[in-house]
Coordinates of C-alpha atoms and ligand atoms in Angstrom, one line a residue:
M1 CA -24.5 -132.3 124.4
N2 CA -21.5 -134.6 124.8
L3 CA -18.1 -133.2 125.4
A4 CA -15.0 -134.6 123.6
E5 CA -12.9 -137.1 125.6
R6 CA -9.8 -134.9 125.4
I7 CA -11.6 -132.1 127.2
K8 CA -13.4 -134.3 129.9
S9 CA -10.1 -135.1 131.6
L10 CA -8.6 -131.7 131.2
P11 CA -8.2 -129.8 134.5
S12 CA -8.4 -126.0 134.4
S13 CA -5.1 -124.3 135.2
P14 CA -4.7 -124.7 139.0
T15 CA -2.5 -121.6 139.3
L16 CA -5.2 -119.4 137.7
A17 CA -7.8 -121.1 140.0
M18 CA -5.9 -120.1 143.1
S19 CA -5.6 -116.6 141.8
A20 CA -9.4 -116.5 141.3
K21 CA -9.9 -117.8 144.9
V22 CA -7.7 -115.0 146.3
K23 CA -9.7 -112.4 144.3
Q24 CA -12.9 -113.8 145.7
L25 CA -11.6 -113.4 149.3
R26 CA -10.4 -109.9 148.6
A27 CA -13.8 -109.0 147.2
Q28 CA -15.2 -110.0 150.6
K29 CA -12.7 -107.5 152.1
I30 CA -10.5 -110.3 153.5
A31 CA -6.9 -109.3 153.3
V32 CA -4.8 -112.1 151.8
V33 CA -1.0 -112.2 151.4
D34 CA -0.5 -113.7 148.0
F35 CA 2.5 -116.0 147.6
G36 CA 0.7 -117.9 144.8
L37 CA 1.2 -115.6 141.9
G38 CA 3.5 -116.4 139.0
E39 CA 3.9 -112.9 137.6
P40 CA 6.3 -110.1 138.4
D41 CA 4.6 -107.3 140.5
F42 CA 6.3 -104.7 138.3
S43 CA 5.0 -102.4 135.6
T44 CA 5.7 -103.0 131.9
P45 CA 8.7 -100.8 130.9
D46 CA 7.6 -97.4 129.8
C47 CA 9.3 -97.8 126.4
A48 CA 7.0 -100.8 125.7
S49 CA 3.8 -99.2 126.9
K50 CA 4.5 -96.1 124.8
A51 CA 5.1 -98.2 121.7
G52 CA 1.8 -100.0 122.4
I53 CA 0.0 -96.7 122.6
E54 CA 1.7 -95.4 119.5
A55 CA 0.7 -98.6 117.7
I56 CA -2.9 -97.9 118.5
T57 CA -2.8 -94.2 117.5
A58 CA -1.0 -95.1 114.3
G59 CA -3.7 -97.6 113.5
F60 CA -1.5 -100.6 113.7
T61 CA -4.6 -102.6 114.6
R62 CA -5.1 -105.1 111.8
Y63 CA -4.1 -108.7 111.1
T64 CA -0.4 -109.3 111.0
P65 CA 1.5 -112.3 109.6
S66 CA 0.5 -115.4 111.6
G67 CA 4.0 -115.9 113.1
G68 CA 4.6 -112.3 114.0
I69 CA 5.8 -109.2 112.1
K70 CA 9.3 -109.3 110.6
E71 CA 10.5 -106.4 112.8
L72 CA 9.7 -108.4 116.0
R73 CA 11.3 -111.6 114.7
E74 CA 14.4 -109.6 113.9
A75 CA 14.5 -108.1 117.4
I76 CA 14.2 -111.7 118.8
A77 CA 16.9 -112.9 116.5
E78 CA 19.1 -110.1 117.8
K79 CA 18.3 -111.1 121.4
F80 CA 19.5 -114.7 120.7
R81 CA 22.7 -113.3 119.1
K82 CA 23.4 -111.0 122.0
D83 CA 22.5 -113.4 124.9
A84 CA 23.6 -116.8 123.6
C85 CA 25.6 -116.2 120.4
L86 CA 23.0 -118.1 118.5
A87 CA 22.2 -117.1 114.9
Y88 CA 18.6 -117.6 113.8
D89 CA 17.1 -116.4 110.5
V90 CA 13.7 -114.7 110.9
S91 CA 12.2 -117.8 109.2
E92 CA 13.5 -119.8 112.2
I93 CA 11.5 -117.7 114.7
V94 CA 7.8 -117.7 115.4
V95 CA 5.8 -115.5 117.7
G96 CA 2.6 -116.6 119.5
C97 CA 0.1 -115.5 122.1
G98 CA 2.3 -116.0 125.1
A99 CA 4.9 -118.8 125.8
K100 CA 2.0 -121.1 126.9
H101 CA 0.4 -120.9 123.5
V102 CA 3.8 -121.3 121.8
L103 CA 4.6 -124.5 123.8
Y104 CA 1.2 -126.0 123.0
S105 CA 1.7 -125.3 119.3
V106 CA 5.1 -126.8 119.4
F107 CA 3.9 -130.0 121.0
M108 CA 1.0 -130.1 118.5
A109 CA 3.6 -129.8 115.7
L110 CA 6.0 -132.4 117.0
C111 CA 4.0 -135.2 118.6
N112 CA 2.1 -138.1 117.1
P113 CA -0.4 -140.2 119.0
N114 CA 1.2 -142.3 121.8
D115 CA 4.6 -140.7 121.3
E116 CA 6.3 -140.3 124.7
V117 CA 7.7 -136.9 125.9
I118 CA 9.9 -136.9 129.0
V119 CA 9.0 -134.3 131.6
P120 CA 11.4 -133.9 134.5
S121 CA 9.3 -133.7 137.7
P122 CA 8.5 -131.4 139.5
Y123 CA 7.3 -129.7 136.4
W124 CA 5.4 -126.6 135.3
V125 CA 1.7 -127.5 135.5
S126 CA 0.8 -127.2 131.8
Y127 CA 3.4 -129.5 130.2
P128 CA 1.6 -132.8 130.9
D129 CA -1.8 -131.5 129.8
Q130 CA -0.5 -129.9 126.7
I131 CA 1.5 -133.0 125.7
Q132 CA -1.7 -135.1 126.3
L133 CA -3.8 -132.7 124.2
A134 CA -1.3 -133.3 121.4
G135 CA -2.1 -137.0 121.7
A136 CA 1.2 -137.9 123.3
V137 CA 2.1 -139.3 126.7
P138 CA 4.1 -137.4 129.3
V139 CA 6.6 -139.7 131.0
F140 CA 7.9 -138.3 134.3
L141 CA 11.6 -138.2 135.2
P142 CA 11.7 -137.9 139.0
R143 CA 14.2 -135.3 140.4
C144 CA 15.0 -134.6 144.0
R145 CA 15.8 -131.7 146.2
D146 CA 19.0 -133.3 147.5
D147 CA 20.4 -133.3 144.0
N148 CA 19.3 -129.7 143.5
Y149 CA 16.9 -131.1 140.9
Q150 CA 19.7 -132.1 138.5
F151 CA 19.7 -135.5 136.8
S152 CA 22.0 -137.9 135.1
A153 CA 22.2 -139.8 131.8
E154 CA 21.4 -143.0 133.8
Q155 CA 18.2 -141.5 135.1
L156 CA 17.2 -140.4 131.6
D157 CA 17.9 -143.8 130.2
K158 CA 15.6 -145.4 132.8
V159 CA 12.6 -143.5 131.4
T160 CA 13.5 -143.7 127.7
S161 CA 11.7 -146.2 125.5
E162 CA 11.4 -146.8 121.7
R163 CA 8.4 -144.4 121.8
T164 CA 10.4 -141.5 123.2
V165 CA 10.4 -138.5 120.8
G166 CA 11.7 -135.8 123.0
I167 CA 12.0 -134.0 126.4
V168 CA 10.9 -130.7 127.7
L169 CA 13.4 -128.8 129.9
N170 CA 12.6 -125.7 131.9
T171 CA 15.4 -123.7 133.4
P172 CA 15.3 -121.8 135.7
C173 CA 12.5 -124.0 136.8
N174 CA 8.9 -123.2 137.8
P175 CA 8.2 -124.5 140.6
T176 CA 11.6 -125.4 142.1
G177 CA 13.7 -122.4 141.1
A178 CA 16.4 -124.8 140.1
V179 CA 18.9 -123.9 137.3
Y180 CA 20.3 -126.8 135.3
N181 CA 24.0 -127.0 135.5
E182 CA 26.2 -127.8 132.5
K183 CA 26.6 -131.4 133.5
T184 CA 22.9 -132.0 133.4
L185 CA 22.6 -130.1 130.1
E186 CA 25.5 -132.1 128.6
A187 CA 23.9 -135.3 129.7
V188 CA 20.6 -134.3 128.0
A189 CA 22.5 -133.2 124.8
A190 CA 24.4 -136.5 124.5
W191 CA 21.2 -138.5 125.1
A192 CA 19.2 -136.4 122.6
V193 CA 21.8 -137.0 119.9
K194 CA 22.1 -140.7 120.7
H195 CA 18.3 -141.2 120.5
D196 CA 17.7 -138.7 117.8
V197 CA 15.0 -136.8 119.7
F198 CA 14.0 -133.2 120.2
V199 CA 14.5 -130.9 123.2
V200 CA 11.8 -128.3 123.9
F201 CA 13.8 -125.7 126.0
D202 CA 11.6 -123.4 128.0
E203 CA 13.8 -120.5 129.3
I204 CA 11.1 -118.1 130.2
Y205 CA 12.8 -117.3 133.5
E206 CA 16.3 -117.0 132.0
K207 CA 17.0 -113.5 133.3
F208 CA 16.0 -114.4 136.9
V209 CA 19.2 -116.0 138.2
Y210 CA 21.0 -115.3 141.4
G211 CA 24.7 -116.1 141.3
A212 CA 24.0 -119.0 138.8
K213 CA 24.7 -119.1 135.1
H214 CA 21.9 -119.8 132.7
T215 CA 23.0 -121.9 129.7
N216 CA 20.8 -122.4 126.6
I217 CA 21.1 -126.0 125.6
A218 CA 21.0 -125.0 121.9
T219 CA 24.5 -123.7 122.3
L220 CA 25.9 -127.1 123.0
D221 CA 27.5 -129.3 120.3
S222 CA 25.0 -130.6 117.8
M223 CA 22.0 -129.2 119.7
R224 CA 21.0 -126.1 117.8
D225 CA 18.9 -128.1 115.2
R226 CA 17.3 -130.5 117.7
T227 CA 16.3 -127.8 120.1
I228 CA 13.1 -125.7 120.0
V229 CA 13.9 -122.7 122.3
V230 CA 10.7 -121.2 123.9
N231 CA 10.7 -117.8 125.6
G232 CA 8.6 -114.7 125.9
V233 CA 8.3 -111.2 127.2
S234 CA 5.8 -112.1 130.0
K235 CA 8.2 -112.6 132.9
T236 CA 11.3 -110.8 131.6
Y237 CA 9.6 -107.5 131.0
A238 CA 6.6 -107.9 133.4
M239 CA 4.3 -108.2 130.4
T240 CA 2.1 -111.1 131.3
G241 CA -1.1 -109.5 130.0
W242 CA 0.3 -108.6 126.6
R243 CA 0.5 -112.2 125.6
I244 CA 3.7 -112.5 123.5
G245 CA 5.8 -115.6 123.5
Y246 CA 8.2 -117.0 120.8
A247 CA 10.1 -120.0 119.7
A248 CA 13.3 -120.5 117.7
G249 CA 14.3 -123.7 115.9
Q250 CA 14.6 -125.5 112.6
K251 CA 12.8 -123.8 109.8
H252 CA 10.4 -126.7 109.0
V253 CA 9.3 -127.0 112.6
I254 CA 8.8 -123.3 112.9
S255 CA 6.8 -123.2 109.7
A256 CA 4.6 -126.0 110.9
V257 CA 4.0 -124.1 114.2
E258 CA 3.2 -121.0 112.2
N259 CA 0.8 -122.9 110.0
L260 CA -1.0 -124.2 113.0
M261 CA -1.2 -120.7 114.4
S262 CA -2.6 -119.4 111.1
Q263 CA -5.5 -121.8 111.6
T264 CA -6.1 -121.1 115.3
T265 CA -5.2 -117.6 116.4
S266 CA -4.4 -115.9 113.1
N267 CA -1.7 -113.8 114.7
P268 CA -0.5 -112.5 118.0
N269 CA -1.9 -109.1 119.1
S270 CA -0.6 -106.4 116.7
I271 CA -0.2 -103.8 119.5
A272 CA 1.6 -106.1 121.8
Q273 CA 4.0 -107.1 119.0
K274 CA 5.1 -103.4 118.7
A275 CA 5.4 -103.1 122.5
S276 CA 7.5 -106.2 122.6
I277 CA 10.0 -104.9 120.0
E278 CA 10.7 -101.9 122.3
A279 CA 11.0 -104.1 125.4
L280 CA 13.5 -106.4 123.7
K281 CA 15.5 -103.5 122.4
K282 CA 15.4 -101.1 125.3
G283 CA 14.1 -103.0 128.4
D284 CA 17.5 -104.2 129.8
E285 CA 17.6 -101.6 132.6
S286 CA 14.2 -102.5 133.9
V287 CA 15.1 -106.1 133.9
R288 CA 18.3 -105.4 135.9
N289 CA 16.3 -103.4 138.5
M290 CA 13.7 -106.1 138.8
V291 CA 16.2 -108.9 139.2
E292 CA 18.0 -106.9 141.9
V293 CA 14.7 -106.5 143.8
F294 CA 13.9 -110.2 143.4
S295 CA 17.4 -111.1 144.6
S296 CA 17.0 -109.2 147.9
R297 CA 13.5 -110.6 148.5
R298 CA 14.8 -114.1 147.9
G299 CA 17.2 -113.5 150.8
V300 CA 14.3 -112.5 153.0
V301 CA 12.3 -115.6 152.1
L302 CA 15.3 -117.8 152.6
A303 CA 15.9 -116.4 156.1
E304 CA 12.2 -116.8 157.0
L305 CA 12.0 -120.4 155.7
Q306 CA 15.1 -121.3 157.7
E307 CA 13.2 -120.3 160.9
L308 CA 10.4 -122.8 160.1
S309 CA 11.9 -126.1 161.2
G310 CA 9.1 -128.1 159.5
F311 CA 10.0 -126.7 156.1
K312 CA 12.8 -128.5 154.2
C313 CA 14.1 -126.2 151.5
S314 CA 16.7 -126.1 148.7
H315 CA 18.4 -122.9 147.8
P316 CA 16.8 -122.1 144.5
L317 CA 19.2 -120.1 142.2
G318 CA 16.6 -118.9 139.8
A319 CA 13.0 -117.8 138.9
F320 CA 11.0 -116.3 141.8
Y321 CA 9.8 -119.4 143.6
F322 CA 10.6 -121.5 146.6
F323 CA 9.4 -125.1 146.7
P324 CA 9.8 -126.3 150.3
D325 CA 8.9 -129.8 151.5
V326 CA 6.2 -129.5 154.2
S327 CA 5.5 -133.2 154.6
H328 CA 6.7 -132.9 158.2
Y329 CA 3.2 -131.6 159.0
Y330 CA 1.3 -134.5 157.3
G331 CA -0.5 -136.9 159.4
G332 CA -1.0 -134.3 162.1
E333 CA -3.8 -131.8 163.0
I334 CA -3.5 -128.0 163.0
R335 CA -6.3 -125.8 164.3
G336 CA -8.6 -128.8 164.3
R337 CA -7.9 -129.6 160.7
K338 CA -6.3 -132.9 159.5
I339 CA -3.3 -132.3 157.2
N340 CA -2.6 -135.2 154.9
N341 CA -1.3 -133.6 151.7
S342 CA -0.3 -130.4 150.0
V343 CA -3.9 -129.4 149.2
D344 CA -4.8 -129.6 152.9
F345 CA -1.7 -127.6 153.8
A346 CA -2.3 -124.9 151.2
N347 CA -6.0 -124.7 152.3
L348 CA -4.9 -124.4 155.9
L349 CA -2.6 -121.5 155.1
L350 CA -5.3 -119.7 153.0
D351 CA -8.1 -120.2 155.5
E352 CA -6.2 -119.8 158.8
A353 CA -3.1 -117.6 157.9
K354 CA -4.7 -115.8 155.0
V355 CA -1.7 -116.6 152.9
A356 CA -2.1 -118.0 149.4
V357 CA 0.4 -120.7 148.2
L358 CA 0.1 -123.4 145.6
P359 CA -0.1 -127.1 146.6
G360 CA 2.9 -129.0 145.2
C361 CA 0.7 -131.9 143.9
V362 CA -0.2 -129.8 140.8
F363 CA 3.5 -129.6 140.0
G364 CA 4.0 -133.4 140.6
D365 CA 5.2 -133.3 144.2
D366 CA 2.6 -133.6 146.9
N367 CA 5.2 -133.1 149.7
A368 CA 5.8 -129.5 148.7
I369 CA 4.1 -126.2 148.3
R370 CA 5.1 -123.4 146.0
L371 CA 5.8 -119.9 147.4
S372 CA 6.5 -117.1 145.0
Y373 CA 8.1 -113.8 146.1
V374 CA 6.4 -111.4 143.6
T375 CA 5.3 -109.2 146.5
S376 CA 7.0 -106.6 148.7
V377 CA 9.4 -107.4 151.6
D378 CA 6.8 -106.0 154.0
N379 CA 4.2 -108.4 152.6
I380 CA 6.6 -111.3 152.7
K381 CA 7.3 -110.6 156.4
K382 CA 3.7 -110.2 157.1
G383 CA 2.8 -113.5 155.4
F384 CA 5.5 -115.4 157.2
K385 CA 4.4 -113.9 160.6
Q386 CA 0.9 -115.1 159.9
I387 CA 2.1 -118.6 158.8
K388 CA 4.2 -118.9 162.0
E389 CA 1.2 -117.9 164.1
V390 CA -0.8 -120.8 162.6
L391 CA 2.0 -123.4 162.7
G392 CA 3.1 -122.4 166.2
Ligands
PLP1 C1 7.7 -122.4 133.0 C2 6.7 -121.6 132.3 N1 6.7 -121.7 131.0 C3 5.8 -120.9 130.3 C4 4.9 -120.1 131.0 C5 3.9 -119.3 130.2 O1 4.2 -118.0 130.0 P1 3.3 -117.0 129.2 O2 2.6 -116.1 130.2 O3 4.2 -116.2 128.3 O4 2.3 -117.8 128.4 C6 5.0 -120.0 132.3 C7 4.0 -119.1 133.1 O5 3.8 -119.2 134.2 C8 5.9 -120.7 133.0 O6 6.0 -120.7 134.4

């Protein structure tokens, strides 16, 4: 049986592949320090878990409206009001099976064949593939560490063509941890208005900022109606397995997304919807605790990285990732292994140091690796000790 062309070139998610590799090693009783994960190592807030259990016992286990129940959409609207002074009607909010599914549905709703969507690089792994699945073309806008991954109107103009229909922004950023400043966001806003294009604004790490300010681009002049804001409960409330994400934007776009969902997923999980309402309403304290812990771990990782002279690092102000440049080691040999790229380097760390990281090539930068700090300080120290033993 022949496979469709769109699937033949589609790689599986490299982040999930690394996590499977770690699980395999652990099944063989090999201890691995995992800096590869992209999910908080915290429990779902009790209030959310209890609401999930109550939903089951109350029999709230049937189909719901495709774009999520009204009560959840209202809680999301309230969140936007509280966090960003943005007013959305419930008809301007849609809930899907995780932010990943919502993003895919948004690209499917907004892109025609051969449209171009700008993707600032390094980028979250799924954007280019999702844009391609929607028939469009991802056009990369290179950003660099020395500019703290900000970019200017001139850089944007260089990658804009008559086929450009929009841009996807992610701040705080996976994998760099960078947080867009107002100057960058204002440049994007002015550009979007000038070219009459959309902005998909993925703020899934919005709460994870360390001394930086997160700004939602929809709050800038003339931007509310050309922005589709995407967010979810996965990272904010340590609810990755519950699979609830959402988008807010113009009603006709949101209706189109909901329509697509009605034909693909029917609805997001009913129990998870009830749990998410409680998380959004009462989860603030657990978020604060989590961010405090991440902030102190971030300091530990920064200090460790500064001891590794071969690692060039920025000071990420958000998310829970570092994205150091390790190209210093390329062209050389370590423990009898040739190191020529980020995959070689990640494999070296996994096989020799028993530390899992992700190769930067999957995020569009082969000179870097992604390290996450969703593990205890003891584990972080242990992991770096093992890395230093291998790198000498
Ligand atoms: C930037 C970014 N957007 C979206 C997602 C998807 O989140 P969810 O688990 O809600 O699908 C992730 C998950 O890693 C992410 O890093």
